Amino acid sequence: MDRNSLRDYEKTRKVHDWFRYFAPVFITFSVTLGLITRMILLFVPPTVIGFTAVEWLKIFLLGLVNDVAFSILALAPAMLIQATLNDAKYKKPLSIVIGTILLAFAIYSFLSSNIFTEYGSVVPTIARSLSVLLLCGFCLRLFIPDIRKGWCKAGLLFTMGLYIFLMIF
């Protein structure tokens, strides 16, 4: 089974790309959830129900366009993850560049006068944790190639689960 897929049909040996499977499901789920929410909100007591047929059509068509546009914009981080799933980033010159950038980000996040301290509160802690997590994760996958497949699979499942969780709640 390919490490970039979630399914492997043993009989057909056809492997499905996770993003091509997930994106339509996510857009359909988003549009359905938007439609249900729109119908519920239309019948809440403060809402005027005396709409004409053209107004009903506008409400639902513009809502559909809005839901599809939101879904496509919300899939941007998943598109970015999909673009970085290949193993090219672990080859010699590119891995050094990526590792250096992640190390610089980690060092910068621990400096006393960085942009994250301007926001105060918990933001610097989140930035430090995220930078160290990204650096450690990349270094582990770079130096221990056997864990790349499992790491990728877990990352994909976490990303899809996070999308569904954020959509519901």
PDB file of N, CA and C in Angstrom, residues 66-169:
ATOM      1  N   ASN A  66     -21.550  30.148  -1.058  1.00  0.00           N
ATOM      2  CA  ASN A  66     -20.753  30.491   0.119  1.00  0.00           C
ATOM      3  C   ASN A  66     -20.154  29.240   0.761  1.00  0.00           C
ATOM      4  N   ASP A  67     -20.935  28.188   0.902  1.00  0.00           N
ATOM      5  CA  ASP A  67     -20.445  26.953   1.524  1.00  0.00           C
ATOM      6  C   ASP A  67     -19.354  26.288   0.691  1.00  0.00           C
ATOM      7  N   VAL A  68     -19.521  26.271  -0.620  1.00  0.00           N
ATOM      8  CA  VAL A  68     -18.497  25.675  -1.486  1.00  0.00           C
ATOM      9  C   VAL A  68     -17.213  26.500  -1.431  1.00  0.00           C
ATOM     10  N   ALA A  69     -17.348  27.836  -1.474  1.00  0.00           N
ATOM     11  CA  ALA A  69     -16.162  28.697  -1.399  1.00  0.00           C
ATOM     12  C   ALA A  69     -15.451  28.527  -0.064  1.00  0.00           C
ATOM     13  N   PHE A  70     -16.217  28.452   1.019  1.00  0.00           N
ATOM     14  CA  PHE A  70     -15.614  28.221   2.332  1.00  0.00           C
ATOM     15  C   PHE A  70     -14.871  26.892   2.368  1.00  0.00           C
ATOM     16  N   SER A  71     -15.474  25.867   1.808  1.00  0.00           N
ATOM     17  CA  SER A  71     -14.847  24.544   1.818  1.00  0.00           C
ATOM     18  C   SER A  71     -13.532  24.546   1.057  1.00  0.00           C
ATOM     19  N   ILE A  72     -13.524  25.195  -0.092  1.00  0.00           N
ATOM     20  CA  ILE A  72     -12.299  25.236  -0.891  1.00  0.00           C
ATOM     21  C   ILE A  72     -11.213  26.018  -0.162  1.00  0.00           C
ATOM     22  N   LEU A  73     -11.569  27.144   0.453  1.00  0.00           N
ATOM     23  CA  LEU A  73     -10.583  27.909   1.224  1.00  0.00           C
ATOM     24  C   LEU A  73     -10.123  27.139   2.456  1.00  0.00           C
ATOM     25  N   ALA A  74     -11.034  26.422   3.082  1.00  0.00           N
ATOM     26  CA  ALA A  74     -10.663  25.657   4.274  1.00  0.00           C
ATOM     27  C   ALA A  74      -9.769  24.473   3.931  1.00  0.00           C
ATOM     28  N   LEU A  75      -9.806  24.029   2.696  1.00  0.00           N
ATOM     29  CA  LEU A  75      -8.953  22.917   2.278  1.00  0.00           C
ATOM     30  C   LEU A  75      -7.532  23.359   1.926  1.00  0.00           C
ATOM     31  N   ALA A  76      -7.256  24.656   1.973  1.00  0.00           N
ATOM     32  CA  ALA A  76      -5.917  25.151   1.621  1.00  0.00           C
ATOM     33  C   ALA A  76      -4.810  24.511   2.467  1.00  0.00           C
ATOM     34  N   PRO A  77      -4.950  24.409   3.800  1.00  0.00           N
ATOM     35  CA  PRO A  77      -3.894  23.725   4.558  1.00  0.00           C
ATOM     36  C   PRO A  77      -3.738  22.255   4.170  1.00  0.00           C
ATOM     37  N   ALA A  78      -4.840  21.594   3.859  1.00  0.00           N
ATOM     38  CA  ALA A  78      -4.745  20.195   3.433  1.00  0.00           C
ATOM     39  C   ALA A  78      -4.060  20.093   2.072  1.00  0.00           C
ATOM     40  N   MET A  79      -4.288  21.074   1.199  1.00  0.00           N
ATOM     41  CA  MET A  79      -3.589  21.090  -0.087  1.00  0.00           C
ATOM     42  C   MET A  79      -2.091  21.271   0.125  1.00  0.00           C
ATOM     43  N   LEU A  80      -1.736  22.098   1.081  1.00  0.00           N
ATOM     44  CA  LEU A  80      -0.322  22.302   1.404  1.00  0.00           C
ATOM     45  C   LEU A  80       0.300  21.014   1.935  1.00  0.00           C
ATOM     46  N   ILE A  81      -0.425  20.310   2.791  1.00  0.00           N
ATOM     47  CA  ILE A  81       0.071  19.033   3.310  1.00  0.00           C
ATOM     48  C   ILE A  81       0.221  18.029   2.169  1.00  0.00           C
ATOM     49  N   GLN A  82      -0.756  17.985   1.274  1.00  0.00           N
ATOM     50  CA  GLN A  82      -0.682  17.069   0.134  1.00  0.00           C
ATOM     51  C   GLN A  82       0.540  17.365  -0.729  1.00  0.00           C
ATOM     52  N   ALA A  83       0.856  18.638  -0.893  1.00  0.00           N
ATOM     53  CA  ALA A  83       2.003  19.012  -1.727  1.00  0.00           C
ATOM     54  C   ALA A  83       3.332  18.597  -1.103  1.00  0.00           C
ATOM     55  N   THR A  84       3.373  18.427   0.206  1.00  0.00           N
ATOM     56  CA  THR A  84       4.639  18.096   0.876  1.00  0.00           C
ATOM     57  C   THR A  84       4.763  16.618   1.236  1.00  0.00           C
ATOM     58  N   LEU A  85       3.903  15.769   0.686  1.00  0.00           N
ATOM     59  CA  LEU A  85       3.927  14.354   1.058  1.00  0.00           C
ATOM     60  C   LEU A  85       5.004  13.536   0.354  1.00  0.00           C
ATOM     61  N   ASN A  86       5.629  14.081  -0.655  1.00  0.00           N
ATOM     62  CA  ASN A  86       6.629  13.290  -1.374  1.00  0.00           C
ATOM     63  C   ASN A  86       7.934  13.215  -0.591  1.00  0.00           C
ATOM     64  N   ASP A  87       8.805  12.317  -1.013  1.00  0.00           N
ATOM     65  CA  ASP A  87      10.078  12.113  -0.324  1.00  0.00           C
ATOM     66  C   ASP A  87      11.191  13.011  -0.847  1.00  0.00           C
ATOM     67  N   ALA A  88      10.896  13.925  -1.757  1.00  0.00           N
ATOM     68  CA  ALA A  88      11.935  14.790  -2.323  1.00  0.00           C
ATOM     69  C   ALA A  88      12.564  15.689  -1.260  1.00  0.00           C
ATOM     70  N   LYS A  89      11.818  16.012  -0.230  1.00  0.00           N
ATOM     71  CA  LYS A  89      12.352  16.904   0.810  1.00  0.00           C
ATOM     72  C   LYS A  89      13.429  16.233   1.660  1.00  0.00           C
ATOM     73  N   TYR A  90      13.589  14.924   1.544  1.00  0.00           N
ATOM     74  CA  TYR A  90      14.611  14.221   2.319  1.00  0.00           C
ATOM     75  C   TYR A  90      15.898  13.994   1.526  1.00  0.00           C
ATOM     76  N   LYS A  91      15.949  14.470   0.293  1.00  0.00           N
ATOM     77  CA  LYS A  91      17.173  14.339  -0.495  1.00  0.00           C
ATOM     78  C   LYS A  91      18.175  15.398  -0.041  1.00  0.00           C
ATOM     79  N   LYS A  92      19.436  15.180  -0.308  1.00  0.00           N
ATOM     80  CA  LYS A  92      20.546  15.913   0.302  1.00  0.00           C
ATOM     81  C   LYS A  92      20.422  17.450   0.291  1.00  0.00           C
ATOM     82  N   PRO A  93      20.398  18.148  -0.834  1.00  0.00           N
ATOM     83  CA  PRO A  93      20.446  19.612  -0.714  1.00  0.00           C
ATOM     84  C   PRO A  93      19.175  20.198  -0.108  1.00  0.00           C
ATOM     85  N   LEU A  94      18.029  19.668  -0.480  1.00  0.00           N
ATOM     86  CA  LEU A  94      16.772  20.218   0.023  1.00  0.00           C
ATOM     87  C   LEU A  94      16.589  19.931   1.511  1.00  0.00           C
ATOM     88  N   SER A  95      17.009  18.779   1.974  1.00  0.00           N
ATOM     89  CA  SER A  95      16.863  18.452   3.399  1.00  0.00           C
ATOM     90  C   SER A  95      17.713  19.379   4.265  1.00  0.00           C
ATOM     91  N   ILE A  96      18.880  19.767   3.779  1.00  0.00           N
ATOM     92  CA  ILE A  96      19.724  20.698   4.538  1.00  0.00           C
ATOM     93  C   ILE A  96      19.061  22.070   4.616  1.00  0.00           C
ATOM     94  N   VAL A  97      18.480  22.524   3.519  1.00  0.00           N
ATOM     95  CA  VAL A  97      17.800  23.826   3.501  1.00  0.00           C
ATOM     96  C   VAL A  97      16.598  23.809   4.442  1.00  0.00           C
ATOM     97  N   ILE A  98      15.770  22.786   4.346  1.00  0.00           N
ATOM     98  CA  ILE A  98      14.582  22.696   5.203  1.00  0.00           C
ATOM     99  C   ILE A  98      14.984  22.576   6.667  1.00  0.00           C
ATOM    100  N   GLY A  99      15.964  21.737   6.966  1.00  0.00           N
ATOM    101  CA  GLY A  99      16.435  21.595   8.346  1.00  0.00           C
ATOM    102  C   GLY A  99      16.989  22.896   8.901  1.00  0.00           C
ATOM    103  N   THR A 100      17.722  23.644   8.083  1.00  0.00           N
ATOM    104  CA  THR A 100      18.267  24.932   8.518  1.00  0.00           C
ATOM    105  C   THR A 100      17.160  25.938   8.792  1.00  0.00           C
ATOM    106  N   ILE A 101      16.159  25.974   7.927  1.00  0.00           N
ATOM    107  CA  ILE A 101      15.031  26.894   8.136  1.00  0.00           C
ATOM    108  C   ILE A 101      14.280  26.539   9.414  1.00  0.00           C
ATOM    109  N   LEU A 102      14.027  25.257   9.641  1.00  0.00           N
ATOM    110  CA  LEU A 102      13.330  24.841  10.863  1.00  0.00           C
ATOM    111  C   LEU A 102      14.164  25.127  12.110  1.00  0.00           C
ATOM    112  N   LEU A 103      15.474  24.924  12.029  1.00  0.00           N
ATOM    113  CA  LEU A 103      16.354  25.234  13.154  1.00  0.00           C
ATOM    114  C   LEU A 103      16.367  26.735  13.432  1.00  0.00           C
ATOM    115  N   ALA A 104      16.416  27.546  12.372  1.00  0.00           N
ATOM    116  CA  ALA A 104      16.387  29.002  12.547  1.00  0.00           C
ATOM    117  C   ALA A 104      15.065  29.442  13.180  1.00  0.00           C
ATOM    118  N   PHE A 105      13.968  28.833  12.760  1.00  0.00           N
ATOM    119  CA  PHE A 105      12.665  29.152  13.347  1.00  0.00           C
ATOM    120  C   PHE A 105      12.625  28.772  14.827  1.00  0.00           C
ATOM    121  N   ALA A 106      13.186  27.623  15.161  1.00  0.00           N
ATOM    122  CA  ALA A 106      13.215  27.188  16.564  1.00  0.00           C
ATOM    123  C   ALA A 106      14.077  28.127  17.402  1.00  0.00           C
ATOM    124  N   ILE A 107      15.239  28.495  16.898  1.00  0.00           N
ATOM    125  CA  ILE A 107      16.112  29.414  17.644  1.00  0.00           C
ATOM    126  C   ILE A 107      15.439  30.770  17.798  1.00  0.00           C
ATOM    127  N   TYR A 108      14.832  31.271  16.726  1.00  0.00           N
ATOM    128  CA  TYR A 108      14.150  32.562  16.782  1.00  0.00           C
ATOM    129  C   TYR A 108      13.013  32.548  17.798  1.00  0.00           C
ATOM    130  N   SER A 109      12.287  31.448  17.874  1.00  0.00           N
ATOM    131  CA  SER A 109      11.152  31.400  18.800  1.00  0.00           C
ATOM    132  C   SER A 109      11.598  31.420  20.260  1.00  0.00           C
ATOM    133  N   PHE A 110      12.862  31.054  20.530  1.00  0.00           N
ATOM    134  CA  PHE A 110      13.364  31.082  21.904  1.00  0.00           C
ATOM    135  C   PHE A 110      14.058  32.396  22.257  1.00  0.00           C
ATOM    136  N   LEU A 111      14.227  33.298  21.295  1.00  0.00           N
ATOM    137  CA  LEU A 111      14.820  34.602  21.602  1.00  0.00           C
ATOM    138  C   LEU A 111      13.848  35.424  22.438  1.00  0.00           C
ATOM    139  N   SER A 112      14.398  36.306  23.252  1.00  0.00           N
ATOM    140  CA  SER A 112      13.527  37.086  24.145  1.00  0.00           C
ATOM    141  C   SER A 112      12.742  38.157  23.398  1.00  0.00           C
ATOM    142  N   SER A 113      13.263  38.675  22.310  1.00  0.00           N
ATOM    143  CA  SER A 113      12.554  39.732  21.581  1.00  0.00           C
ATOM    144  C   SER A 113      12.140  39.224  20.199  1.00  0.00           C
ATOM    145  N   ASN A 114      11.162  38.355  20.168  1.00  0.00           N
ATOM    146  CA  ASN A 114      10.641  37.878  18.885  1.00  0.00           C
ATOM    147  C   ASN A 114       9.214  38.372  18.707  1.00  0.00           C
ATOM    148  N   ILE A 115       8.664  38.151  17.543  1.00  0.00           N
ATOM    149  CA  ILE A 115       7.323  38.655  17.241  1.00  0.00           C
ATOM    150  C   ILE A 115       6.252  38.001  18.110  1.00  0.00           C
ATOM    151  N   PHE A 116       6.511  36.788  18.557  1.00  0.00           N
ATOM    152  CA  PHE A 116       5.509  36.070  19.337  1.00  0.00           C
ATOM    153  C   PHE A 116       5.334  36.667  20.729  1.00  0.00           C
ATOM    154  N   THR A 117       6.396  37.241  21.297  1.00  0.00           N
ATOM    155  CA  THR A 117       6.282  37.858  22.624  1.00  0.00           C
ATOM    156  C   THR A 117       5.453  39.132  22.573  1.00  0.00           C
ATOM    157  N   GLU A 118       5.331  39.737  21.397  1.00  0.00           N
ATOM    158  CA  GLU A 118       4.503  40.937  21.257  1.00  0.00           C
ATOM    159  C   GLU A 118       3.028  40.618  21.501  1.00  0.00           C
ATOM    160  N   TYR A 119       2.636  39.409  21.176  1.00  0.00           N
ATOM    161  CA  TYR A 119       1.244  39.010  21.376  1.00  0.00           C
ATOM    162  C   TYR A 119       0.968  38.605  22.819  1.00  0.00           C
ATOM    163  N   GLY A 120       2.016  38.253  23.542  1.00  0.00           N
ATOM    164  CA  GLY A 120       1.877  37.913  24.953  1.00  0.00           C
ATOM    165  C   GLY A 120       1.102  36.631  25.183  1.00  0.00           C
ATOM    166  N   SER A 121       0.680  36.471  26.424  1.00  0.00           N
ATOM    167  CA  SER A 121      -0.124  35.330  26.851  1.00  0.00           C
ATOM    168  C   SER A 121       0.564  34.004  26.523  1.00  0.00           C
ATOM    169  N   VAL A 122      -0.133  33.121  25.847  1.00  0.00           N
ATOM    170  CA  VAL A 122       0.369  31.775  25.605  1.00  0.00           C
ATOM    171  C   VAL A 122       0.995  31.624  24.210  1.00  0.00           C
ATOM    172  N   VAL A 123       0.943  32.672  23.399  1.00  0.00           N
ATOM    173  CA  VAL A 123       1.444  32.599  22.023  1.00  0.00           C
ATOM    174  C   VAL A 123       2.924  32.223  21.947  1.00  0.00           C
ATOM    175  N   PRO A 124       3.826  32.817  22.759  1.00  0.00           N
ATOM    176  CA  PRO A 124       5.232  32.396  22.678  1.00  0.00           C
ATOM    177  C   PRO A 124       5.439  30.918  23.015  1.00  0.00           C
ATOM    178  N   THR A 125       4.689  30.414  23.965  1.00  0.00           N
ATOM    179  CA  THR A 125       4.801  28.999  24.329  1.00  0.00           C
ATOM    180  C   THR A 125       4.347  28.105  23.179  1.00  0.00           C
ATOM    181  N   ILE A 126       3.263  28.486  22.532  1.00  0.00           N
ATOM    182  CA  ILE A 126       2.775  27.718  21.385  1.00  0.00           C
ATOM    183  C   ILE A 126       3.798  27.751  20.259  1.00  0.00           C
ATOM    184  N   ALA A 127       4.377  28.923  19.988  1.00  0.00           N
ATOM    185  CA  ALA A 127       5.375  29.043  18.916  1.00  0.00           C
ATOM    186  C   ALA A 127       6.612  28.204  19.224  1.00  0.00           C
ATOM    187  N   ARG A 128       7.062  28.231  20.463  1.00  0.00           N
ATOM    188  CA  ARG A 128       8.230  27.421  20.840  1.00  0.00           C
ATOM    189  C   ARG A 128       7.932  25.934  20.689  1.00  0.00           C
ATOM    190  N   SER A 129       6.786  25.528  21.195  1.00  0.00           N
ATOM    191  CA  SER A 129       6.412  24.111  21.116  1.00  0.00           C
ATOM    192  C   SER A 129       6.282  23.657  19.664  1.00  0.00           C
ATOM    193  N   LEU A 130       5.619  24.469  18.855  1.00  0.00           N
ATOM    194  CA  LEU A 130       5.427  24.116  17.455  1.00  0.00           C
ATOM    195  C   LEU A 130       6.754  24.055  16.703  1.00  0.00           C
ATOM    196  N   SER A 131       7.636  25.018  16.955  1.00  0.00           N
ATOM    197  CA  SER A 131       8.921  25.023  16.246  1.00  0.00           C
ATOM    198  C   SER A 131       9.770  23.811  16.624  1.00  0.00           C
ATOM    199  N   VAL A 132       9.791  23.460  17.899  1.00  0.00           N
ATOM    200  CA  VAL A 132      10.564  22.290  18.330  1.00  0.00           C
ATOM    201  C   VAL A 132       9.928  21.009  17.792  1.00  0.00           C
ATOM    202  N   LEU A 133       8.605  20.935  17.799  1.00  0.00           N
ATOM    203  CA  LEU A 133       7.912  19.766  17.259  1.00  0.00           C
ATOM    204  C   LEU A 133       8.207  19.585  15.771  1.00  0.00           C
ATOM    205  N   LEU A 134       8.137  20.666  15.014  1.00  0.00           N
ATOM    206  CA  LEU A 134       8.430  20.579  13.582  1.00  0.00           C
ATOM    207  C   LEU A 134       9.872  20.167  13.328  1.00  0.00           C
ATOM    208  N   LEU A 135      10.798  20.755  14.065  1.00  0.00           N
ATOM    209  CA  LEU A 135      12.212  20.426  13.893  1.00  0.00           C
ATOM    210  C   LEU A 135      12.493  18.972  14.264  1.00  0.00           C
ATOM    211  N   CYS A 136      11.996  18.543  15.405  1.00  0.00           N
ATOM    212  CA  CYS A 136      12.225  17.154  15.841  1.00  0.00           C
ATOM    213  C   CYS A 136      11.566  16.160  14.889  1.00  0.00           C
ATOM    214  N   GLY A 137      10.353  16.459  14.466  1.00  0.00           N
ATOM    215  CA  GLY A 137       9.657  15.568  13.538  1.00  0.00           C
ATOM    216  C   GLY A 137      10.389  15.435  12.215  1.00  0.00           C
ATOM    217  N   PHE A 138      10.858  16.555  11.683  1.00  0.00           N
ATOM    218  CA  PHE A 138      11.588  16.494  10.414  1.00  0.00           C
ATOM    219  C   PHE A 138      12.899  15.739  10.570  1.00  0.00           C
ATOM    220  N   CYS A 139      13.618  16.004  11.650  1.00  0.00           N
ATOM    221  CA  CYS A 139      14.903  15.316  11.871  1.00  0.00           C
ATOM    222  C   CYS A 139      14.708  13.812  12.075  1.00  0.00           C
ATOM    223  N   LEU A 140      13.677  13.434  12.805  1.00  0.00           N
ATOM    224  CA  LEU A 140      13.405  12.003  12.991  1.00  0.00           C
ATOM    225  C   LEU A 140      13.120  11.322  11.655  1.00  0.00           C
ATOM    226  N   ARG A 141      12.275  11.951  10.837  1.00  0.00           N
ATOM    227  CA  ARG A 141      11.957  11.358   9.537  1.00  0.00           C
ATOM    228  C   ARG A 141      13.149  11.391   8.589  1.00  0.00           C
ATOM    229  N   LEU A 142      14.021  12.380   8.755  1.00  0.00           N
ATOM    230  CA  LEU A 142      15.203  12.466   7.899  1.00  0.00           C
ATOM    231  C   LEU A 142      16.216  11.381   8.236  1.00  0.00           C
ATOM    232  N   PHE A 143      16.464  11.180   9.532  1.00  0.00           N
ATOM    233  CA  PHE A 143      17.512  10.252   9.949  1.00  0.00           C
ATOM    234  C   PHE A 143      17.026   8.817  10.158  1.00  0.00           C
ATOM    235  N   ILE A 144      15.710   8.625  10.317  1.00  0.00           N
ATOM    236  CA  ILE A 144      15.149   7.275  10.480  1.00  0.00           C
ATOM    237  C   ILE A 144      14.073   7.082   9.400  1.00  0.00           C
ATOM    238  N   PRO A 145      14.470   6.706   8.192  1.00  0.00           N
ATOM    239  CA  PRO A 145      13.511   6.604   7.080  1.00  0.00           C
ATOM    240  C   PRO A 145      12.396   5.583   7.294  1.00  0.00           C
ATOM    241  N   ASP A 146      12.604   4.607   8.166  1.00  0.00           N
ATOM    242  CA  ASP A 146      11.581   3.575   8.366  1.00  0.00           C
ATOM    243  C   ASP A 146      10.301   4.116   9.002  1.00  0.00           C
ATOM    244  N   ILE A 147      10.371   5.241   9.689  1.00  0.00           N
ATOM    245  CA  ILE A 147       9.175   5.764  10.357  1.00  0.00           C
ATOM    246  C   ILE A 147       8.379   6.720   9.474  1.00  0.00           C
ATOM    247  N   ARG A 148       8.856   7.020   8.289  1.00  0.00           N
ATOM    248  CA  ARG A 148       8.173   7.988   7.416  1.00  0.00           C
ATOM    249  C   ARG A 148       6.763   7.536   7.047  1.00  0.00           C
ATOM    250  N   LYS A 149       6.599   6.269   6.713  1.00  0.00           N
ATOM    251  CA  LYS A 149       5.299   5.765   6.276  1.00  0.00           C
ATOM    252  C   LYS A 149       4.257   5.895   7.389  1.00  0.00           C
ATOM    253  N   GLY A 150       4.591   5.427   8.580  1.00  0.00           N
ATOM    254  CA  GLY A 150       3.653   5.523   9.701  1.00  0.00           C
ATOM    255  C   GLY A 150       3.379   6.958  10.104  1.00  0.00           C
ATOM    256  N   TRP A 151       4.415   7.778  10.074  1.00  0.00           N
ATOM    257  CA  TRP A 151       4.276   9.189  10.431  1.00  0.00           C
ATOM    258  C   TRP A 151       3.336   9.890   9.449  1.00  0.00           C
ATOM    259  N   CYS A 152       3.513   9.595   8.185  1.00  0.00           N
ATOM    260  CA  CYS A 152       2.678  10.194   7.149  1.00  0.00           C
ATOM    261  C   CYS A 152       1.222   9.762   7.317  1.00  0.00           C
ATOM    262  N   LYS A 153       1.021   8.481   7.556  1.00  0.00           N
ATOM    263  CA  LYS A 153      -0.333   7.961   7.733  1.00  0.00           C
ATOM    264  C   LYS A 153      -1.014   8.593   8.949  1.00  0.00           C
ATOM    265  N   ALA A 154      -0.276   8.693  10.051  1.00  0.00           N
ATOM    266  CA  ALA A 154      -0.833   9.313  11.257  1.00  0.00           C
ATOM    267  C   ALA A 154      -1.132  10.789  11.019  1.00  0.00           C
ATOM    268  N   GLY A 155      -0.261  11.474  10.302  1.00  0.00           N
ATOM    269  CA  GLY A 155      -0.490  12.886   9.997  1.00  0.00           C
ATOM    270  C   GLY A 155      -1.719  13.104   9.138  1.00  0.00           C
ATOM    271  N   LEU A 156      -1.914  12.225   8.158  1.00  0.00           N
ATOM    272  CA  LEU A 156      -3.093  12.332   7.301  1.00  0.00           C
ATOM    273  C   LEU A 156      -4.375  12.088   8.089  1.00  0.00           C
ATOM    274  N   LEU A 157      -4.370  11.052   8.903  1.00  0.00           N
ATOM    275  CA  LEU A 157      -5.563  10.755   9.704  1.00  0.00           C
ATOM    276  C   LEU A 157      -5.848  11.872  10.701  1.00  0.00           C
ATOM    277  N   PHE A 158      -4.802  12.423  11.315  1.00  0.00           N
ATOM    278  CA  PHE A 158      -4.980  13.534  12.248  1.00  0.00           C
ATOM    279  C   PHE A 158      -5.541  14.756  11.529  1.00  0.00           C
ATOM    280  N   THR A 159      -5.016  15.055  10.336  1.00  0.00           N
ATOM    281  CA  THR A 159      -5.490  16.213   9.577  1.00  0.00           C
ATOM    282  C   THR A 159      -6.961  16.064   9.214  1.00  0.00           C
ATOM    283  N   MET A 160      -7.353  14.894   8.712  1.00  0.00           N
ATOM    284  CA  MET A 160      -8.751  14.690   8.355  1.00  0.00           C
ATOM    285  C   MET A 160      -9.644  14.714   9.593  1.00  0.00           C
ATOM    286  N   GLY A 161      -9.193  14.112  10.675  1.00  0.00           N
ATOM    287  CA  GLY A 161      -9.973  14.145  11.911  1.00  0.00           C
ATOM    288  C   GLY A 161     -10.138  15.553  12.444  1.00  0.00           C
ATOM    289  N   LEU A 162      -9.074  16.352  12.360  1.00  0.00           N
ATOM    290  CA  LEU A 162      -9.143  17.744  12.809  1.00  0.00           C
ATOM    291  C   LEU A 162     -10.124  18.538  11.959  1.00  0.00           C
ATOM    292  N   TYR A 163     -10.103  18.322  10.650  1.00  0.00           N
ATOM    293  CA  TYR A 163     -11.051  19.006   9.769  1.00  0.00           C
ATOM    294  C   TYR A 163     -12.492  18.664  10.142  1.00  0.00           C
ATOM    295  N   ILE A 164     -12.778  17.397  10.328  1.00  0.00           N
ATOM    296  CA  ILE A 164     -14.143  16.991  10.668  1.00  0.00           C
ATOM    297  C   ILE A 164     -14.534  17.521  12.043  1.00  0.00           C
ATOM    298  N   PHE A 165     -13.622  17.453  13.016  1.00  0.00           N
ATOM    299  CA  PHE A 165     -13.903  17.964  14.358  1.00  0.00           C
ATOM    300  C   PHE A 165     -14.209  19.457  14.315  1.00  0.00           C
ATOM    301  N   LEU A 166     -13.392  20.228  13.600  1.00  0.00           N
ATOM    302  CA  LEU A 166     -13.615  21.671  13.519  1.00  0.00           C
ATOM    303  C   LEU A 166     -14.886  22.001  12.756  1.00  0.00           C
ATOM    304  N   MET A 167     -15.257  21.152  11.812  1.00  0.00           N
ATOM    305  CA  MET A 167     -16.482  21.386  11.071  1.00  0.00           C
ATOM    306  C   MET A 167     -17.707  21.151  11.954  1.00  0.00           C
ATOM    307  N   ILE A 168     -17.658  20.127  12.784  1.00  0.00           N
ATOM    308  CA  ILE A 168     -18.810  19.803  13.629  1.00  0.00           C
ATOM    309  C   ILE A 168     -18.921  20.771  14.798  1.00  0.00           C
ATOM    310  N   PHE A 169     -17.798  21.083  15.427  1.00  0.00           N
ATOM    311  CA  PHE A 169     -17.839  21.939  16.605  1.00  0.00           C
ATOM    312  C   PHE A 169     -17.355  23.303  16.238  1.00  0.00           C
TER     313      PHE A 169
END
